[in-house]
Amino acid sequence: MTHDDHPTSAMTRRVAALERTLVERGTITNEAVDDVLDLFTRKLGAHHGARYIARAWSDEEFRERLLEDATAVVREYGYDLRGATHRELPFLRLEVVENTAQVHNLVVCTLCSCYPIAMLGPPPRWYKSVQYRARAVREPRAVLAEFGVQLDPGVEIRVWDSNADCRYLVLPRRPQGTDGLTESELASLVTRNSLIGTAQPLEEVPA
Amino acid sequence: MSFRPGQRVRTGLRTTDGHTRLPDYARGRIGTIFRNRGSYPIPDELVRSGHASDQPLYSVRFHASDLWGEDAGAHDVYLDLYESYLRPVAE
């Protein structure tokens, strides 16, 4: 693909020009920009949230603590469950909401695109779309069906509109037939969308 | 005015002339306090001056029908709302 074919090439050039100017003036450094890009594209992501879910599926006491006070648990273990600090990306409070046979949880931010970036990575485009934000609170069952999540009519839907100082993470239901899986295999079943509530976890470990 | 879980509240129709975290669709609606989420600088003030006093934040449960009318689905919407957005409803 040539550069000009790219739909965002005008914006890409504009951003590059801005970065060049700011670097020339000494306001920022290329290294600092690379660090930020690295943080958002590689270090942060749903693999962190997935580790938390896999641990909760494997360890009943951990699950109970997570549902009781997720903020304290994340402060203790780091957003990656391996002690990462929140220096570069603080968040104030986290709530974990559990899907059960009777309840399905869905997260949205109708005012903008709030969600726990440290544990999910940058929000996907659809999460920021006006359509999702408007419809998730109004007709969540229809929205879920379009995402391929078919719920029994009796399942209660709870929509969490997180637009203040609190972030939400869905604890999906553990798929059946996964008793023999290791914690890291379990984590591979947990997708970003399943942590937002717009998907069920995978049923088999991806190849 | 602090609220307790289970208490019924009504949201304000107009909380500020500027920035607020009370979405339009939830203005003037009746809901039920679900949990206290701690206290934080109230964003409505924070964006104006860079300073704001802490205010309790509550998770408030709204039935879809109380937001969208009788033909809405049966789901509930939980919103995090600061104390000054809420008024008690006579029991």
Tab-separated table of C-alpha atoms in Angstrom:
chain	number	residue	atom	x	y	z
A	1	MET	CA	0.000	0.000	0.000
A	2	THR	CA	1.384	3.414	-0.869
A	3	HIS	CA	1.189	6.054	1.771
A	4	ASP	CA	-1.421	8.080	-0.122
A	5	ASP	CA	-3.857	5.162	-0.311
A	6	HIS	CA	-4.118	5.000	3.423
A	7	PRO	CA	-7.373	6.557	4.655
A	8	THR	CA	-5.687	8.231	7.589
A	9	SER	CA	-2.585	9.384	5.750
A	10	ALA	CA	-3.542	13.069	6.055
A	11	MET	CA	-3.899	12.701	9.812
A	12	THR	CA	-0.739	10.587	10.001
A	13	ARG	CA	1.229	13.316	8.240
A	14	ARG	CA	-0.266	15.957	10.495
A	15	VAL	CA	0.662	14.004	13.641
A	16	ALA	CA	4.180	13.374	12.311
A	17	ALA	CA	4.612	17.102	11.578
A	18	LEU	CA	3.394	17.966	15.062
A	19	GLU	CA	5.761	15.468	16.670
A	20	ARG	CA	8.691	16.777	14.595
A	21	THR	CA	7.966	20.363	15.605
A	22	LEU	CA	7.606	19.529	19.296
A	23	VAL	CA	10.834	17.513	19.252
A	24	GLU	CA	12.701	20.325	17.442
A	25	ARG	CA	11.537	22.787	20.079
A	26	GLY	CA	12.600	20.444	22.849
A	27	THR	CA	9.088	20.103	24.294
A	28	ILE	CA	9.140	16.308	23.962
A	29	THR	CA	11.642	13.669	22.878
A	30	ASN	CA	11.185	10.888	20.309
A	31	GLU	CA	11.998	8.405	23.077
A	32	ALA	CA	9.167	9.725	25.262
A	33	VAL	CA	6.713	9.344	22.364
A	34	ASP	CA	7.951	5.814	21.715
A	35	ASP	CA	7.519	4.971	25.410
A	36	VAL	CA	3.900	6.153	25.348
A	37	LEU	CA	3.181	4.211	22.152
A	38	ASP	CA	4.812	1.130	23.626
A	39	LEU	CA	2.747	1.483	26.790
A	40	PHE	CA	-0.582	1.724	24.988
A	41	THR	CA	0.029	-0.734	22.171
A	42	ARG	CA	2.020	-3.439	23.929
A	43	LYS	CA	2.278	-3.173	27.714
A	44	LEU	CA	-1.372	-2.437	28.462
A	45	GLY	CA	-3.980	-4.807	27.191
A	46	ALA	CA	-6.696	-7.362	27.782
A	47	HIS	CA	-4.060	-10.021	28.552
A	48	HIS	CA	-3.762	-8.361	31.973
A	49	GLY	CA	-7.497	-8.452	32.655
A	50	ALA	CA	-7.567	-12.032	31.369
A	51	ARG	CA	-4.986	-13.104	33.966
A	52	TYR	CA	-7.227	-11.743	36.698
A	53	ILE	CA	-10.211	-13.663	35.386
A	54	ALA	CA	-8.255	-16.907	35.052
A	55	ARG	CA	-7.045	-16.534	38.648
A	56	ALA	CA	-10.613	-15.856	39.823
A	57	TRP	CA	-11.832	-18.982	37.977
A	58	SER	CA	-9.081	-21.050	39.604
A	59	ASP	CA	-9.017	-19.638	43.119
A	60	GLU	CA	-12.301	-19.174	44.965
A	61	GLU	CA	-10.823	-16.984	47.682
A	62	PHE	CA	-9.264	-14.691	45.050
A	63	ARG	CA	-12.610	-14.472	43.244
A	64	GLU	CA	-14.381	-13.434	46.418
A	65	ARG	CA	-11.781	-10.774	47.195
A	66	LEU	CA	-11.990	-9.448	43.646
A	67	LEU	CA	-15.767	-9.100	43.834
A	68	GLU	CA	-15.536	-7.554	47.292
A	69	ASP	CA	-12.800	-4.970	46.640
A	70	ALA	CA	-11.106	-5.172	43.242
A	71	THR	CA	-9.268	-1.886	43.798
A	72	ALA	CA	-7.407	-3.306	46.792
A	73	VAL	CA	-6.568	-6.527	44.946
A	74	VAL	CA	-5.186	-4.662	41.921
A	75	ARG	CA	-3.195	-2.345	44.153
A	76	GLU	CA	-1.668	-5.407	45.772
A	77	TYR	CA	-0.904	-7.422	42.612
A	78	GLY	CA	-0.463	-4.695	39.956
A	79	TYR	CA	-2.644	-4.354	36.885
A	80	ASP	CA	-0.790	-7.232	35.212
A	81	LEU	CA	-1.079	-9.521	38.258
A	82	ARG	CA	2.733	-9.473	38.318
A	83	GLY	CA	3.342	-6.394	40.384
A	84	ALA	CA	3.225	-3.664	37.695
A	85	THR	CA	2.833	-0.288	39.337
A	86	HIS	CA	0.270	2.310	38.409
A	87	ARG	CA	2.789	5.093	38.140
A	88	GLU	CA	2.247	5.636	34.437
A	89	LEU	CA	-1.494	5.116	34.485
A	90	PRO	CA	-3.355	5.520	37.756
A	91	PHE	CA	-6.952	4.599	38.068
A	92	LEU	CA	-8.980	5.407	41.091
A	93	ARG	CA	-11.353	2.563	41.621
A	94	LEU	CA	-12.205	-0.734	39.973
A	95	GLU	CA	-15.347	-2.815	40.359
A	96	VAL	CA	-15.598	-6.373	39.079
A	97	VAL	CA	-19.118	-7.491	38.163
A	98	GLU	CA	-19.833	-11.190	37.821
A	99	ASN	CA	-21.836	-12.928	35.107
A	100	THR	CA	-23.897	-15.854	36.346
A	101	ALA	CA	-26.607	-18.098	34.936
A	102	GLN	CA	-29.102	-15.423	35.991
A	103	VAL	CA	-27.209	-12.149	35.352
A	104	HIS	CA	-25.294	-10.704	32.391
A	105	ASN	CA	-23.267	-7.502	32.780
A	106	LEU	CA	-22.466	-4.983	30.060
A	107	VAL	CA	-20.131	-1.988	30.399
A	108	VAL	CA	-20.490	1.322	28.555
A	109	CYS	CA	-19.521	4.945	29.048
A	110	THR	CA	-22.296	7.065	27.560
A	111	LEU	CA	-20.412	10.347	28.055
A	112	CYS	CA	-17.102	9.325	26.487
A	113	SER	CA	-15.145	6.047	26.545
A	114	CYS	CA	-14.123	5.355	30.148
A	115	TYR	CA	-12.992	1.860	30.952
A	116	PRO	CA	-10.030	0.213	32.719
A	117	ILE	CA	-7.363	0.880	30.063
A	118	ALA	CA	-4.555	-0.657	32.123
A	119	MET	CA	-6.293	-4.035	32.072
A	120	LEU	CA	-7.997	-3.856	28.658
A	121	GLY	CA	-5.766	-1.680	26.464
A	122	PRO	CA	-7.103	1.309	24.538
A	123	PRO	CA	-10.873	1.133	23.923
A	124	PRO	CA	-11.903	-0.288	20.547
A	125	ARG	CA	-13.509	2.028	18.013
A	126	TRP	CA	-16.992	0.569	18.517
A	127	TYR	CA	-16.810	1.217	22.272
A	128	LYS	CA	-16.313	4.905	21.533
A	129	SER	CA	-19.030	5.045	18.853
A	130	VAL	CA	-22.160	7.104	19.445
A	131	GLN	CA	-24.238	4.114	18.366
A	132	TYR	CA	-22.890	1.758	21.014
A	133	ARG	CA	-23.016	4.401	23.737
A	134	ALA	CA	-26.608	5.342	22.938
A	135	ARG	CA	-27.950	1.849	22.387
A	136	ALA	CA	-26.190	-0.070	25.179
A	137	VAL	CA	-28.246	1.692	27.853
A	138	ARG	CA	-31.464	1.674	25.835
A	139	GLU	CA	-31.630	-1.749	24.159
A	140	PRO	CA	-28.765	-3.865	25.511
A	141	ARG	CA	-30.394	-7.164	24.549
A	142	ALA	CA	-30.499	-6.143	20.876
A	143	VAL	CA	-26.921	-4.841	21.032
A	144	LEU	CA	-25.728	-8.084	22.635
A	145	ALA	CA	-27.491	-10.146	19.959
A	146	GLU	CA	-25.644	-8.167	17.271
A	147	PHE	CA	-22.372	-9.039	19.034
A	148	GLY	CA	-23.455	-12.688	18.921
A	149	VAL	CA	-24.384	-12.956	22.595
A	150	GLN	CA	-27.746	-14.690	22.777
A	151	LEU	CA	-29.228	-14.625	26.258
A	152	ASP	CA	-32.214	-16.550	27.562
A	153	PRO	CA	-35.202	-14.226	28.031
A	154	GLY	CA	-35.038	-14.766	31.802
A	155	VAL	CA	-31.459	-13.532	32.163
A	156	GLU	CA	-31.266	-10.181	33.953
A	157	ILE	CA	-29.154	-7.586	32.141
A	158	ARG	CA	-27.204	-5.023	34.144
A	159	VAL	CA	-25.687	-2.151	32.188
A	160	TRP	CA	-22.887	-0.254	33.941
A	161	ASP	CA	-22.606	3.311	32.645
A	162	SER	CA	-19.170	4.294	33.923
A	163	ASN	CA	-18.648	7.985	33.431
A	164	ALA	CA	-17.214	9.024	36.804
A	165	ASP	CA	-14.297	7.875	38.954
A	166	CYS	CA	-15.062	4.169	38.908
A	167	ARG	CA	-14.136	1.592	36.244
A	168	TYR	CA	-15.760	-1.763	35.557
A	169	LEU	CA	-14.489	-5.178	34.538
A	170	VAL	CA	-16.809	-8.095	33.777
A	171	LEU	CA	-16.022	-11.477	35.322
A	172	PRO	CA	-17.385	-13.786	32.589
A	173	ARG	CA	-18.757	-17.271	33.265
A	174	ARG	CA	-16.157	-20.000	33.087
A	175	PRO	CA	-16.854	-22.132	29.996
A	176	GLN	CA	-17.904	-25.711	30.628
A	177	GLY	CA	-15.410	-28.509	30.103
A	178	THR	CA	-12.398	-26.420	31.162
A	179	ASP	CA	-11.672	-28.207	34.438
A	180	GLY	CA	-8.303	-29.562	33.313
A	181	LEU	CA	-6.909	-26.293	31.972
A	182	THR	CA	-4.022	-24.431	33.553
A	183	GLU	CA	-4.426	-20.835	34.652
A	184	SER	CA	-2.574	-19.561	31.591
A	185	GLU	CA	-4.715	-21.715	29.289
A	186	LEU	CA	-7.802	-20.330	31.008
A	187	ALA	CA	-6.500	-16.778	30.454
A	188	SER	CA	-6.278	-17.472	26.712
A	189	LEU	CA	-10.063	-17.999	26.668
A	190	VAL	CA	-10.725	-14.508	27.992
A	191	THR	CA	-11.087	-11.931	25.219
A	192	ARG	CA	-11.244	-8.167	25.572
A	193	ASN	CA	-14.915	-8.144	24.570
A	194	SER	CA	-15.763	-10.765	27.183
A	195	LEU	CA	-14.327	-8.369	29.796
A	196	ILE	CA	-16.665	-5.617	28.532
A	197	GLY	CA	-19.649	-7.973	28.337
A	198	THR	CA	-20.099	-7.971	24.544
A	199	ALA	CA	-18.895	-11.569	24.160
A	200	GLN	CA	-18.727	-14.837	26.023
A	201	PRO	CA	-15.238	-16.233	26.615
A	202	LEU	CA	-13.842	-18.659	24.034
A	203	GLU	CA	-14.757	-22.284	24.667
A	204	GLU	CA	-11.477	-23.758	23.497
A	205	VAL	CA	-7.866	-22.703	23.869
A	206	PRO	CA	-6.910	-20.950	20.613
A	207	ALA	CA	-4.407	-22.835	18.474
B	1	MET	CA	-27.071	14.803	52.708
B	2	SER	CA	-25.714	11.303	52.518
B	3	PHE	CA	-27.597	8.312	51.178
B	4	ARG	CA	-27.775	4.653	52.135
B	5	PRO	CA	-28.146	1.562	49.948
B	6	GLY	CA	-31.779	0.878	49.091
B	7	GLN	CA	-32.793	4.517	49.418
B	8	ARG	CA	-34.811	5.981	46.544
B	9	VAL	CA	-33.461	9.150	44.961
B	10	ARG	CA	-34.356	11.497	42.138
B	11	THR	CA	-31.702	13.018	39.909
B	12	GLY	CA	-31.632	16.763	39.313
B	13	LEU	CA	-32.974	18.280	36.108
B	14	ARG	CA	-30.075	20.668	35.874
B	15	THR	CA	-26.965	20.320	38.001
B	16	THR	CA	-24.600	22.819	36.411
B	17	ASP	CA	-24.230	25.345	33.610
B	18	GLY	CA	-21.142	23.575	32.365
B	19	HIS	CA	-19.483	20.175	32.554
B	20	THR	CA	-21.297	17.428	34.431
B	21	ARG	CA	-21.185	13.646	34.721
B	22	LEU	CA	-24.950	13.348	34.912
B	23	PRO	CA	-26.003	12.212	31.418
B	24	ASP	CA	-29.072	13.871	29.879
B	25	TYR	CA	-30.993	10.599	29.720
B	26	ALA	CA	-30.814	10.226	33.498
B	27	ARG	CA	-31.998	13.713	34.466
B	28	GLY	CA	-35.105	14.007	36.621
B	29	ARG	CA	-35.310	10.198	37.018
B	30	ILE	CA	-36.002	8.051	40.042
B	31	GLY	CA	-33.510	5.366	40.996
B	32	THR	CA	-32.286	3.392	44.007
B	33	ILE	CA	-28.933	3.742	45.757
B	34	PHE	CA	-26.956	0.528	45.182
B	35	ARG	CA	-23.515	1.240	46.687
B	36	ASN	CA	-21.281	4.025	47.877
B	37	ARG	CA	-18.217	4.184	45.597
B	38	GLY	CA	-16.051	6.451	47.754
B	39	SER	CA	-15.471	10.206	47.546
B	40	TYR	CA	-13.794	12.139	44.735
B	41	PRO	CA	-13.315	15.751	43.628
B	42	ILE	CA	-16.563	16.730	41.928
B	43	PRO	CA	-15.745	17.005	38.176
B	44	ASP	CA	-18.319	19.774	37.593
B	45	GLU	CA	-16.121	22.100	39.708
B	46	LEU	CA	-12.790	20.504	38.887
B	47	VAL	CA	-12.955	21.400	35.181
B	48	ARG	CA	-13.612	25.068	35.979
B	49	SER	CA	-10.909	25.807	38.497
B	50	GLY	CA	-8.663	22.771	38.776
B	51	HIS	CA	-9.788	22.435	42.385
B	52	ALA	CA	-12.853	20.790	43.843
B	53	SER	CA	-14.049	19.431	47.143
B	54	ASP	CA	-14.584	15.689	47.514
B	55	GLN	CA	-18.098	14.396	47.105
B	56	PRO	CA	-19.492	10.919	47.720
B	57	LEU	CA	-20.069	8.939	44.533
B	58	TYR	CA	-22.972	6.491	44.455
B	59	SER	CA	-23.817	3.657	42.146
B	60	VAL	CA	-27.529	4.204	41.453
B	61	ARG	CA	-29.771	1.574	39.875
B	62	PHE	CA	-32.439	2.648	37.385
B	63	HIS	CA	-35.062	0.395	35.852
B	64	ALA	CA	-35.111	0.755	32.076
B	65	SER	CA	-38.800	1.691	32.222
B	66	ASP	CA	-37.986	4.621	34.541
B	67	LEU	CA	-35.510	5.913	31.974
B	68	TRP	CA	-37.122	5.094	28.646
B	69	GLY	CA	-40.815	4.510	29.343
B	70	GLU	CA	-43.030	1.481	29.685
B	71	ASP	CA	-42.072	-0.165	26.382
B	72	ALA	CA	-38.393	-0.305	27.380
B	73	GLY	CA	-36.837	-3.679	28.121
B	74	ALA	CA	-36.554	-5.207	31.563
B	75	HIS	CA	-32.873	-4.350	32.083
B	76	ASP	CA	-31.373	-2.124	34.754
B	77	VAL	CA	-28.859	0.670	34.185
B	78	TYR	CA	-26.382	1.410	36.962
B	79	LEU	CA	-24.943	4.918	36.914
B	80	ASP	CA	-22.196	6.369	39.096
B	81	LEU	CA	-23.547	9.712	40.313
B	82	TYR	CA	-22.141	12.335	42.668
B	83	GLU	CA	-24.119	13.280	45.737
B	84	SER	CA	-25.083	16.786	44.581
B	85	TYR	CA	-26.901	15.262	41.577
B	86	LEU	CA	-29.325	13.451	43.888
B	87	ARG	CA	-32.337	14.352	46.012
B	88	PRO	CA	-34.130	12.029	48.425
B	89	VAL	CA	-37.552	10.738	47.398
B	90	ALA	CA	-40.193	10.595	50.134
B	91	GLU	CA	-40.764	6.953	51.086
